[in-house]
XYZ file of C-alpha atoms in Angstrom:
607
model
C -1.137 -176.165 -53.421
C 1.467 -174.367 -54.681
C 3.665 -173.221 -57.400
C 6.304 -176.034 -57.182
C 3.682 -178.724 -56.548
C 1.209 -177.998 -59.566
C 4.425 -176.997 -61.882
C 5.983 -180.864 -60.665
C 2.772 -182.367 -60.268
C 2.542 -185.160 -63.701
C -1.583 -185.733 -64.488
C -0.503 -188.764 -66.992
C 0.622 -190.499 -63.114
C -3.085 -190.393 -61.991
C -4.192 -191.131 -65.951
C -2.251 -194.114 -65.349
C -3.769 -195.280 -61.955
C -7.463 -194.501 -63.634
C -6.097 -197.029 -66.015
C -5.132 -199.467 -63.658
C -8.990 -199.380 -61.612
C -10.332 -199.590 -65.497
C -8.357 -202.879 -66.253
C -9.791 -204.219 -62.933
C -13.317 -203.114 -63.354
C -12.860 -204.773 -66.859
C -12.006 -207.955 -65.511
C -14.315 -208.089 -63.159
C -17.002 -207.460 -66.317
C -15.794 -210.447 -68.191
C -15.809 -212.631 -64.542
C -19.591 -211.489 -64.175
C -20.607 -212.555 -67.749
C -18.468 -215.808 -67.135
C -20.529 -217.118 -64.164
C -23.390 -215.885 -65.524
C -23.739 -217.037 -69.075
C -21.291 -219.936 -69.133
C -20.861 -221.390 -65.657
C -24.473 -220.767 -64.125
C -26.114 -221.357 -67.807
C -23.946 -224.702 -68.010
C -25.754 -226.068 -64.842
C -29.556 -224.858 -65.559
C -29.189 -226.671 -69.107
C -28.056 -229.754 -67.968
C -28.394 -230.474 -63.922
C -31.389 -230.445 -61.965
C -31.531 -230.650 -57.793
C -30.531 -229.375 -54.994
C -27.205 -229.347 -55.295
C -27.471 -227.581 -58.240
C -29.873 -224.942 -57.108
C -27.296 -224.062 -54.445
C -24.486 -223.880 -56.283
C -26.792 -220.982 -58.518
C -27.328 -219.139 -55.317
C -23.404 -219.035 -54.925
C -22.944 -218.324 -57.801
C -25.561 -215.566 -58.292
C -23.855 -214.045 -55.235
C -20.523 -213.769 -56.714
C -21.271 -212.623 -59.795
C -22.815 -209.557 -57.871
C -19.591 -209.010 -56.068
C -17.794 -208.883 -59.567
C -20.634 -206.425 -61.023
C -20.395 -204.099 -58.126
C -16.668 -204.192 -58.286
C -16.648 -203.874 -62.110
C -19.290 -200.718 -61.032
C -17.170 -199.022 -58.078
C -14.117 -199.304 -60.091
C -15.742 -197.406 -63.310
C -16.145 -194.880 -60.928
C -12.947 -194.667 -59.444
C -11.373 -194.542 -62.694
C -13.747 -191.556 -63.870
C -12.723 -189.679 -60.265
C -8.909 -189.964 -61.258
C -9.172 -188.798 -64.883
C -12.042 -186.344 -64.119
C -8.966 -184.361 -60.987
C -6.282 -185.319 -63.587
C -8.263 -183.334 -66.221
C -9.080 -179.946 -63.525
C -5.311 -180.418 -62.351
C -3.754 -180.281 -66.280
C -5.794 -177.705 -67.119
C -4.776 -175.752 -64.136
C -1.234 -176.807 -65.070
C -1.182 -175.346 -68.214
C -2.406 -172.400 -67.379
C 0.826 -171.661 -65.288
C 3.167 -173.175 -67.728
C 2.090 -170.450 -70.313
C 2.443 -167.733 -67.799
C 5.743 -169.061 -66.828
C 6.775 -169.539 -70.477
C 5.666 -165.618 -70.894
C 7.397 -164.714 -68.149
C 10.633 -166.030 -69.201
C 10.535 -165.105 -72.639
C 10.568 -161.826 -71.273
C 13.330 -162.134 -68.837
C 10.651 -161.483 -66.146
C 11.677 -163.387 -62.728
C 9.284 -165.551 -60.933
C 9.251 -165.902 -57.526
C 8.365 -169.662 -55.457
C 5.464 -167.533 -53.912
C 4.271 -166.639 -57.397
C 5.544 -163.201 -57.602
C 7.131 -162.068 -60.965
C 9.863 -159.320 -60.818
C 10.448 -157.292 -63.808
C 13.523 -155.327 -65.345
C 14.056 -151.749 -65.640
C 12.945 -149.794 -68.420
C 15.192 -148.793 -71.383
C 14.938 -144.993 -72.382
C 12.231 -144.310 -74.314
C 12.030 -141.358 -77.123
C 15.327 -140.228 -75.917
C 13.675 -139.826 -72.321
C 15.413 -141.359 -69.293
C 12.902 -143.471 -67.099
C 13.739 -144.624 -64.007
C 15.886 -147.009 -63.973
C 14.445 -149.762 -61.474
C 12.723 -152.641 -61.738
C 10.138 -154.140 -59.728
C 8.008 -156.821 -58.880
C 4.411 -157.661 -58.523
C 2.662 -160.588 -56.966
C -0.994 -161.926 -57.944
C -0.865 -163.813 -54.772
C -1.679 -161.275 -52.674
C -5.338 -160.066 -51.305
C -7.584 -157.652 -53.396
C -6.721 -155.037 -51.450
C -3.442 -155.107 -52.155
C -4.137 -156.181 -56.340
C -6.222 -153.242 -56.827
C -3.420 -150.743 -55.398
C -0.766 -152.743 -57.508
C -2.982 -152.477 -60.109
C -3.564 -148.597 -60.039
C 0.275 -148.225 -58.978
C 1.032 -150.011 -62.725
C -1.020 -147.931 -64.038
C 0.720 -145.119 -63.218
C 4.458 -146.423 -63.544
C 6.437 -145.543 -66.750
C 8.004 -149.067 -66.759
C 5.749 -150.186 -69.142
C 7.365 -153.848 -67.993
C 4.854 -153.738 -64.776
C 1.618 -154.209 -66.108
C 2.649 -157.569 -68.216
C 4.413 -158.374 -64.990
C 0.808 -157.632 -62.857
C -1.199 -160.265 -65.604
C 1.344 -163.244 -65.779
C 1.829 -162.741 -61.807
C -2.632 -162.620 -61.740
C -2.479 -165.903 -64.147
C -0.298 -167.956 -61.732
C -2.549 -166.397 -59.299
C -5.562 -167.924 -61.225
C -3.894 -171.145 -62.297
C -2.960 -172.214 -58.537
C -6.478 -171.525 -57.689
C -7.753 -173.306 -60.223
C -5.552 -176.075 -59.204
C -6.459 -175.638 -54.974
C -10.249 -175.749 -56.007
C -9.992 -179.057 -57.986
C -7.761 -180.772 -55.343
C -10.582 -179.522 -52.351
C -13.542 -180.819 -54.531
C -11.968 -183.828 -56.138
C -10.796 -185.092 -52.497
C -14.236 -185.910 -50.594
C -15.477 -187.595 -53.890
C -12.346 -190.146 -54.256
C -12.306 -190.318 -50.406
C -16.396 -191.551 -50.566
C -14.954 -194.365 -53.107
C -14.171 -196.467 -50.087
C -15.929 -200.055 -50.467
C -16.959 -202.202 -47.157
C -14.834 -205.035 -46.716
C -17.475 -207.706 -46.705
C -18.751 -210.315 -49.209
C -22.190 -208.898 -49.077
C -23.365 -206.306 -51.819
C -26.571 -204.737 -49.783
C -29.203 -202.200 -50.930
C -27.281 -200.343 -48.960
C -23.933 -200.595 -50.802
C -26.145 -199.795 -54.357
C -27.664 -196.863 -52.801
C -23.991 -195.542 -51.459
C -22.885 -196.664 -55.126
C -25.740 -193.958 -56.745
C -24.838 -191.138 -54.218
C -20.905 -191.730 -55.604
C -21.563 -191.678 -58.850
C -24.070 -188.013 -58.504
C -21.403 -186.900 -56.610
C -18.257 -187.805 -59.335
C -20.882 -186.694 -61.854
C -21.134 -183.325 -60.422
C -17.298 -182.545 -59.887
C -16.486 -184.281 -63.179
C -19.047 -181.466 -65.194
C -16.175 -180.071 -66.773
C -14.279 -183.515 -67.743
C -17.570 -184.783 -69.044
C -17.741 -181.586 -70.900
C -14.305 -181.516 -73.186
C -15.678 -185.083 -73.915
C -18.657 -184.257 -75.436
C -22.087 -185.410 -74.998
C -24.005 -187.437 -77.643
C -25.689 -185.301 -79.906
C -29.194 -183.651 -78.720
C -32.366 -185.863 -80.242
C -30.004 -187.426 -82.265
C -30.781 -190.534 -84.643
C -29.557 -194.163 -83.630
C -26.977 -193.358 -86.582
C -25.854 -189.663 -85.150
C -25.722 -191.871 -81.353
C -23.451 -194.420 -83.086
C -21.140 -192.198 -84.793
C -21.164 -190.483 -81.714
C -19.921 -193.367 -79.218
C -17.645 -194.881 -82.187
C -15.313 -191.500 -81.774
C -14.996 -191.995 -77.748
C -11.880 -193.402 -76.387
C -12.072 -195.954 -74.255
C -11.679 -193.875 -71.560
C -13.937 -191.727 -72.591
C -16.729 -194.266 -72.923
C -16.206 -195.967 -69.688
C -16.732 -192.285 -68.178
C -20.114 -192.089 -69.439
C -21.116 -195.813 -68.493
C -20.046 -194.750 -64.903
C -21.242 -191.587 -64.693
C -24.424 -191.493 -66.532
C -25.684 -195.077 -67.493
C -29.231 -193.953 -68.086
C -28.229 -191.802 -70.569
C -26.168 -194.558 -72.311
C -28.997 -197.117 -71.799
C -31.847 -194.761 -73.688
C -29.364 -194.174 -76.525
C -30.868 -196.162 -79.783
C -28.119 -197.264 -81.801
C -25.708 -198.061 -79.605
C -24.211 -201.707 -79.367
C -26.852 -204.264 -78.003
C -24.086 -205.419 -75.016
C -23.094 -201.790 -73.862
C -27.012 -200.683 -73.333
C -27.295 -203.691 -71.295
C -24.376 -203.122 -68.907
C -25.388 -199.403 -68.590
C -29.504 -200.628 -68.008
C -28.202 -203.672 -65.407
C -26.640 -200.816 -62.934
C -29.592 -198.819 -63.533
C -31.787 -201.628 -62.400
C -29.230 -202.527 -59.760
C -29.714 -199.236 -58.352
C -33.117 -198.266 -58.461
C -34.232 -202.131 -57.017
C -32.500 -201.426 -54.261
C -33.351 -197.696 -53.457
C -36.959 -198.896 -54.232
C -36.343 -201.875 -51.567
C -34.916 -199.486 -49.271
C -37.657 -197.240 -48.655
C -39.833 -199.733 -48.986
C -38.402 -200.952 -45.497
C -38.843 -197.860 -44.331
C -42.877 -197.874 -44.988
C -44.814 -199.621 -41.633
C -46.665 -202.807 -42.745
C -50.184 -202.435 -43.112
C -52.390 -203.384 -40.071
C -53.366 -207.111 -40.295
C -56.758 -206.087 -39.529
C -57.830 -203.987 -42.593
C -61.546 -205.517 -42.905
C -63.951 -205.035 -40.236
C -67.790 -205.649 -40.436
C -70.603 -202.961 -39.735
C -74.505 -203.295 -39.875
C -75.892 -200.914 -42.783
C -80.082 -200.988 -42.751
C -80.519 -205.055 -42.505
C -77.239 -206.383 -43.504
C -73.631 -206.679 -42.788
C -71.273 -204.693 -45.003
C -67.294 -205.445 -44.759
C -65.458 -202.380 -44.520
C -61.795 -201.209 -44.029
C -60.857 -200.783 -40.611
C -60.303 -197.037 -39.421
C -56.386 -198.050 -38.423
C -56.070 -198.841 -41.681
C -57.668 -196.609 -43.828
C -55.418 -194.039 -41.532
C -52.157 -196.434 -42.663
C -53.507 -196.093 -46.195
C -53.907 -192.493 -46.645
C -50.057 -191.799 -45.144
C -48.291 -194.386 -46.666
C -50.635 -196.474 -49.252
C -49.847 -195.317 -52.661
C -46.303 -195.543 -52.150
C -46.167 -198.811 -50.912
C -48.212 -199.934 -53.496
C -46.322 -198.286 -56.321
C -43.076 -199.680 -54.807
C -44.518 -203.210 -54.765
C -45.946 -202.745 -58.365
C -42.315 -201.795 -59.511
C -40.273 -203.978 -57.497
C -42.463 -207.175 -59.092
C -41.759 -206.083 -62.788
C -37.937 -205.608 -61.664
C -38.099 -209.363 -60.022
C -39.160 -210.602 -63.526
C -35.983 -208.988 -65.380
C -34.166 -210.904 -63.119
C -35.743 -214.013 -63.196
C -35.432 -213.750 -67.300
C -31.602 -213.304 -66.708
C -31.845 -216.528 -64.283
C -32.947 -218.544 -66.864
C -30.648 -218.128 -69.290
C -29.506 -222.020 -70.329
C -32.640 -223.548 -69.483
C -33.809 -225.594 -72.528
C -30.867 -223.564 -74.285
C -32.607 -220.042 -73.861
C -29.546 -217.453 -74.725
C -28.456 -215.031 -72.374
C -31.079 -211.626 -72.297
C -30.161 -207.730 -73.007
C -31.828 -205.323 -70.947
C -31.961 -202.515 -73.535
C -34.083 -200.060 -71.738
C -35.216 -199.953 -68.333
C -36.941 -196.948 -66.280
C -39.095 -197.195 -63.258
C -40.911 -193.920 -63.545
C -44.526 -193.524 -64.255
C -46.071 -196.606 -65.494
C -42.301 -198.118 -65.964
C -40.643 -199.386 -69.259
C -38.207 -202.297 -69.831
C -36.682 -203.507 -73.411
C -35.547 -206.988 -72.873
C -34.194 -209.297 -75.427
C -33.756 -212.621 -75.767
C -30.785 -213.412 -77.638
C -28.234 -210.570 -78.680
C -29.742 -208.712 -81.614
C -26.815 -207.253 -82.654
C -25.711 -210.751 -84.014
C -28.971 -212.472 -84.966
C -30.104 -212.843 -88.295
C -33.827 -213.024 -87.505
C -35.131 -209.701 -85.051
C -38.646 -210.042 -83.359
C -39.658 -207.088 -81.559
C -43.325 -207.322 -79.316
C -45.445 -204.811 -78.364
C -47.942 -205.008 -75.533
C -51.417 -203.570 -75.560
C -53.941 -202.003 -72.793
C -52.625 -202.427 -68.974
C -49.113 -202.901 -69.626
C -46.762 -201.698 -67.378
C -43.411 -202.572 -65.235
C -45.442 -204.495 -62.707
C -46.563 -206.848 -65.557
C -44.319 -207.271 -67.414
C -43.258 -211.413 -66.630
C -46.292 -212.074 -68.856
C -44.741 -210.183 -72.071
C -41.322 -211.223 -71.068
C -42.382 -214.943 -70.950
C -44.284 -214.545 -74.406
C -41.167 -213.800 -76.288
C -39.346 -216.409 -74.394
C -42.082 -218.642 -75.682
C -41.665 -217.012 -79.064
C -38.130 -217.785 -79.205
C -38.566 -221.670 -78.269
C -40.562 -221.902 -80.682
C -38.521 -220.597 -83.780
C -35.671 -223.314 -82.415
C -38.495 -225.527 -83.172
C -39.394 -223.981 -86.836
C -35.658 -223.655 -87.968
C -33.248 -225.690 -85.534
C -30.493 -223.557 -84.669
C -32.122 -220.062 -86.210
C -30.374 -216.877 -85.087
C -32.960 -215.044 -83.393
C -33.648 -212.173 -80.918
C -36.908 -212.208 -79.780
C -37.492 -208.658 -78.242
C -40.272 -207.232 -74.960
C -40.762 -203.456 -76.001
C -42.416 -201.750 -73.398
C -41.550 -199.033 -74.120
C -44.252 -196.730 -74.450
C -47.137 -195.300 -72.045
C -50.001 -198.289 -72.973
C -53.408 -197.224 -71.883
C -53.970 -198.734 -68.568
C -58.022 -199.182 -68.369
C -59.912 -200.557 -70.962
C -62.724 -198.571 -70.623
C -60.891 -195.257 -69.794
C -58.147 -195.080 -71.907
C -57.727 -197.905 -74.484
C -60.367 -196.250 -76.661
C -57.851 -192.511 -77.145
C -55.515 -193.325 -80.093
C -53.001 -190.634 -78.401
C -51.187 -193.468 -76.256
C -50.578 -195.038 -80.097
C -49.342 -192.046 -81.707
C -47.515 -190.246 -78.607
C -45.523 -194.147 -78.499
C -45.394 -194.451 -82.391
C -41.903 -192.091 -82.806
C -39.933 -193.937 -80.077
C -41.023 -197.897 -81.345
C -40.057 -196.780 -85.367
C -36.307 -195.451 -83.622
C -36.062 -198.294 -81.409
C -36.195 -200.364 -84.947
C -33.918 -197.983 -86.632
C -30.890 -198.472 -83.195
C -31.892 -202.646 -83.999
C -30.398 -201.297 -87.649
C -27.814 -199.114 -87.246
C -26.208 -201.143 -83.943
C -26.283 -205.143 -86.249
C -22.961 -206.080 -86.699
C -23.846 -210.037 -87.709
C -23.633 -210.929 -91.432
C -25.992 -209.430 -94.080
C -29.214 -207.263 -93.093
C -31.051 -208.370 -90.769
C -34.914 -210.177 -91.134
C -37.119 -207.846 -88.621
C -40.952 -208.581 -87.505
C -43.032 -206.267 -85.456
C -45.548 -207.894 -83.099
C -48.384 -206.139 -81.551
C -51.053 -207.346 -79.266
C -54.072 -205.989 -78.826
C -53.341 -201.857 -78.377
C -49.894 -202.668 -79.290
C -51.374 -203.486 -82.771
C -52.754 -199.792 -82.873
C -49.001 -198.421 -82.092
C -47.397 -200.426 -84.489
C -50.291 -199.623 -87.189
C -50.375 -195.645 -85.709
C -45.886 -195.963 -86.410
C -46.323 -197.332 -90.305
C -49.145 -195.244 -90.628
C -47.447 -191.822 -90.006
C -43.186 -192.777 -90.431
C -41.264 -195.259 -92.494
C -41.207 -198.200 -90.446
C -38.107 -200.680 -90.370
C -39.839 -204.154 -90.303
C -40.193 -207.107 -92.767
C -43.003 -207.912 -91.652
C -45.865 -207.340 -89.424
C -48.047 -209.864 -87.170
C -51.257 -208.461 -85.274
C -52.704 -210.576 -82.808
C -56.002 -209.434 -81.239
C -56.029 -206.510 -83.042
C -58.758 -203.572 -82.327
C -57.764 -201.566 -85.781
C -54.372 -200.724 -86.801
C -55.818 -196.796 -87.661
C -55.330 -197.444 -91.298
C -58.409 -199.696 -93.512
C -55.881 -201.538 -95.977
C -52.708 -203.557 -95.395
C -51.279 -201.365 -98.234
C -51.498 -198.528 -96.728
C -48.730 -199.232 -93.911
C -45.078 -199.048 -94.627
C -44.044 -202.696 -94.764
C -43.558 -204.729 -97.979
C -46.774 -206.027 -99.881
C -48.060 -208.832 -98.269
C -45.485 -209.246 -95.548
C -48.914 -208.050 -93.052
C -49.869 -210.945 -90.921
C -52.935 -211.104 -88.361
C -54.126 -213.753 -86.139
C -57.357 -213.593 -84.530
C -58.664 -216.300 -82.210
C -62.318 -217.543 -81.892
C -63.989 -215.841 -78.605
C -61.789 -212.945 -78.726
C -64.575 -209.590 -77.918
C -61.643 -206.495 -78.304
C -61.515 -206.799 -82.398
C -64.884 -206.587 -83.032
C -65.160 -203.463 -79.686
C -62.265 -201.664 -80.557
C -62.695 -201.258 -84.407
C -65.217 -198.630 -83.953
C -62.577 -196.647 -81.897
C -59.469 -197.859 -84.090
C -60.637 -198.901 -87.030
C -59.573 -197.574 -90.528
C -61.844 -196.730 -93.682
C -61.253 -197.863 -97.215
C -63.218 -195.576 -99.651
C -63.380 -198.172 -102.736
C -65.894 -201.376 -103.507
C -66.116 -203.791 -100.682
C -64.497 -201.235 -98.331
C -66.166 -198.983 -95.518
C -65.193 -197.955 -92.336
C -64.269 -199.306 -88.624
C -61.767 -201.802 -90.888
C -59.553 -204.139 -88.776
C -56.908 -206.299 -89.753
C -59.232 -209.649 -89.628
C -61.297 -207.983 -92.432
C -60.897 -209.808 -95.869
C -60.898 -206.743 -97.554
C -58.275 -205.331 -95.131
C -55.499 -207.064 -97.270
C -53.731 -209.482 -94.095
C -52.567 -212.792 -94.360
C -54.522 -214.649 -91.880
C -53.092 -217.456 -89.126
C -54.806 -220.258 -88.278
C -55.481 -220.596 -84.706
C -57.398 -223.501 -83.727
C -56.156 -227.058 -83.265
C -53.619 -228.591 -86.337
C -51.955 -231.970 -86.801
C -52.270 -235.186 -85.096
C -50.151 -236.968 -82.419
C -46.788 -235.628 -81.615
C -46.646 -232.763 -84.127
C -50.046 -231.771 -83.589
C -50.594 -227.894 -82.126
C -53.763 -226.743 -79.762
C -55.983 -224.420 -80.255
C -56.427 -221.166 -78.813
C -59.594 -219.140 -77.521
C -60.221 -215.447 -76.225
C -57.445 -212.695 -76.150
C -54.381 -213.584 -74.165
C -53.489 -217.329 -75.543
C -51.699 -215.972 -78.766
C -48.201 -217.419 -76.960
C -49.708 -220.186 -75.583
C -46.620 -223.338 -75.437
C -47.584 -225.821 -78.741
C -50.305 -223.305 -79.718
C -51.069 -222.959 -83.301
C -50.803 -219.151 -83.067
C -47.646 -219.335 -81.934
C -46.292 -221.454 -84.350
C -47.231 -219.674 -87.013
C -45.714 -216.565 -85.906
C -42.460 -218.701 -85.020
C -42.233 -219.537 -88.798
C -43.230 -215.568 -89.972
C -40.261 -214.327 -87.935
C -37.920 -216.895 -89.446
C -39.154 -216.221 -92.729
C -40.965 -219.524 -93.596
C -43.628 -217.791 -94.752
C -44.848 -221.457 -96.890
C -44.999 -223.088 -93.505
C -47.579 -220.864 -92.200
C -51.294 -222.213 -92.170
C -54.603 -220.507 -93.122
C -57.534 -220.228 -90.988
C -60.182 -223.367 -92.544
């Protein structure tokens, strides 16, 4: 690097290739969404066989290729505007010294040197009459002595001439540091040339985005990141005043961050949690393989006293201690991220929409945000919460429920706009005896349900406000009482199935509209009647008391019926005990089908 080269060199030519890579990871985006949502959802809605299963393998390969492409290409495009940013910053630098220099008749050399005039008499005093010249090229040695030398000389021209010649000096640094850091990065942007996208390709894919995130600090940084703790509306107004550009930086170079934000639009927190998930599966898989398989023989019998006990075999108990919790914690992970994907593989079946993955994380317990149906444009917003033992490895059940859900508002109101929402998104207690009793897991979980519902308001960009149900199970029934209880809550309505006390002893009491509080409880169900002494609420007024739950009369609920209903083909089963709330032609579920649509004259009492 030098002066010629950075004062030639034009940033808006490597601007314009970023632009290029953009427009090609952009059309790669819109392939991806074409096979998936269209072309693959076209043939699970209407073929069935073999033929078609393999033609969804095919095409479930090739709309990887696109997404990795659409993913390697973000990055590339960050990596050019993130050097073109260092390099026209470094530019500018030595166009103003230039411009100084020249205004001042100063003479700058191609090494960088700047050679001044002589001085004119000053006071009537003749000073020497030579010029000189100074160069802030030259070792610090020979800077300091310059330096001192200036200080000294009665041309007052050679100190100005000492700092423009030490800002070239600075600027062509500034410039030689970008090019040696921006190189290796682009250089590591290299693809393989196969058809193949491997754990090993994601896992390279991660290590190049760290690495363009950590050379791109200062690019990031004159864009400006969202605002700290902000509100879904502070995160909108934030991403509406990105470029383009700007915006597909931050999906490339930090899509967690993007995918947490409440607020934003439904469709960009997916594509920002998909290459999260991407990712993390395969790093997860990855070291995984790299964990020995647990000795076949883990059970071995010994004689204790009179009898045979079955014990785990030395070789593995040694396997277990080294490597046991890992692989179990992989395994637990890896299932919960097997059932994302098989929601988005069933998009078309029976005319399920395509799903949003609005949150995803695979530390600690886990949590995942899926949506069925985009809730941006859907007039009718269901969100679920899960109670005790919830957690990323579980989370097919809860996914399937709101698919279930949604099915059955199609059935309630042909052709309803709905999103039926999976919110795990909270740290559920994960032993009933242990931990579902504590009403911290409620309250610590409370804040982040009532701003998920606030980024479900602020990001709707369909017709009108939007009708908005919370659903709790179980100890999701204490979160969602625990959120209305201490915040303003941005639901409708309310349904509580299972419920072991909602915190609060009266329906009136929670921040949703008089008698828009719902509660289903089904016969043989043992956690209300257990978990109202630890989450109960108290009413201090005639027919009240304490260790109040939602299936109390005096609570203040609208209660669902949910035992059997009807006769022949419209008739509905009945459901027992505490996990068959979203049981297929339950009555439970169809009465919570016609709450979220708003039929509320549909729904049936208990007899």
């Amino acid at each position: 690097m030098n002066l010629t080269t950075l004062k030639q060199l034009k940033p808006a030519e490597w601007e314009q290739a970023a632009d290029g890579y953009r427009a090609t990871g952009d059309m790669a985006a819109e392939a991806k969404d074409q096979v998936e949502n269209v072309v693959a959802a076209g043939i699970r809605k209407s073929l069935r066989g073999e033929a078609a299963d393999a033609a969804l393998a095919e095409l479930k390969l090739l709309a990887a290729n696109f997404h990795y492409t659409q993913v390697q290409c973000g990055l590339v495009s960050a990596a050019l505007n993130g050097f073109a940013h260092d390099m026209d910053a470094a530019r500018k630098k030595l166009l103003s010294a230039l411009d100084d220099a020249e205004s001042r008749k100063f003479t700058v050399g191609p090494d960088g040197s700047v050679t001044y005039p002589a001085a004119a008499p000053r006071n009537g005093v003749e000073l020497p009459p030579e010029g000189g010249s100074t160069n802030g090229l030259t070792d610090p040695t020979a800077q300091a002595v310059g330096r001192q030398a200036a200080g000294f000389q009665p041309n007052p021209h050679a100190a100005v001439a000492q700092e423009i010649a030490d800002r070239i000096a600075e600027a062509l640094k500034a410039a030689s540091d970008a090019d040696a850091k921006w190189a290796p990065k682009v250089r590591a942007l290299e693809a393989d040339d196969d058809l193949t996208v491997s754990d090993a390709d994601w896992k390279d894919a991660r290590s190049d985005m760290e690495g363009v995130r950590e050379a791109g600090k200062a690019y990031l940084g004159a864009i400006g990141a969202p605002p700290q703790d902000g509100t879904p509306k502070d995160n909108a107004a934030w991403w509406a005043g990105l470029s383009p550009e700007d915006r597909e930086a931050y999906l490339s170079l930090n899509p967690a961050l993007v995918g947490r934000l409440d607020g934003l639009p439904s469709d960009i927190r997916d594509e920002a949690n998909r290459v999260v998930l991407d990712e993390t599966q395969a790093a997860h898989r990855l070291q995984l393989n790299g964990i020995p398989a647990p000795p076949a023989n883990e059970w071995t019998w010994i004689t204790a006293g009179r009898y045979p006990v079955k014990v785990h075999t030395d070789e593995w108990m040694a396997w277990d201690k080294k490597y046991g919790d890992d692989y179990r914690r992989l395994n637990a992970s890896l299932k919960g991220m097997d059932a994302i994907r098989g929601r988005f593989d069933q998009t078309g079946e029976r005319g399920l929409p395509e799903a949003y993955l609005l949150g995803f994380s695979a530390e600690g317990n886990g949590r995942a945000i899926i949506a069925t149906g985009n809730p941006d444009t859907s007039e009718h917003q269901a969100v679920y919460v899960p109670g005790t033992t919830s957690n990323l490895s579980k989370v097919e059940g809860d996914i399937n429920r709101m698919t279930q859900l949604w099915r059955q508002t199609q059935e309630a109101t042909p052709g309803a706009s709905v999103s039926a929402i999976t919110w795990l998104g909270y740290d559920a207690p994960q032993d009933i005896v242990k931990d579902a009793p504590f009403e911290h897991y409620a309250y610590d979980g409370a804040p982040a349900y009532r701003q998920f519902l606030d980024g479900l308001e602020t990001s709707h960009s369909g017709p009108g406000d939007p009708h908005r149900t919370a659903i709790g199970h179980s100890y999701g029934t204490t979160l969602i009482g625990a959120a209305a209880q201490k915040g303003e809550l941005n639901a409708d309505d309310v349904i509580f199935a299972g419920s072991p006390g909602v915190k609060v002893g009266s329906a009136e009491e929670m921040d949703v509209p008089k008698g828009h509080v719902w509660n289903a409880e089904a016969d043989g169900d043992p956690v209300p009647d257990i978990g109202r002494w630890g989450h109960g609420g108290s009413q201090w007024r005639l027919g009240g008391g304490v260790f109040l739950i939602p299936s109390d009369e005096v609570f203040g609920a609208n209660q669902m019926n949910t035992a059997p209903e009807g006769a022949g083909s419209t008739a509905t089963k009945g459901v027992e005990g505490h996990s068959g709330y979203w049981d297929e032609s339950s009555t439970a579920l169809k009465n919570q089908a016609l709450v979220v649509v708003g039929e509320y004259g549909d729904v049936t009492k208990p007899e």
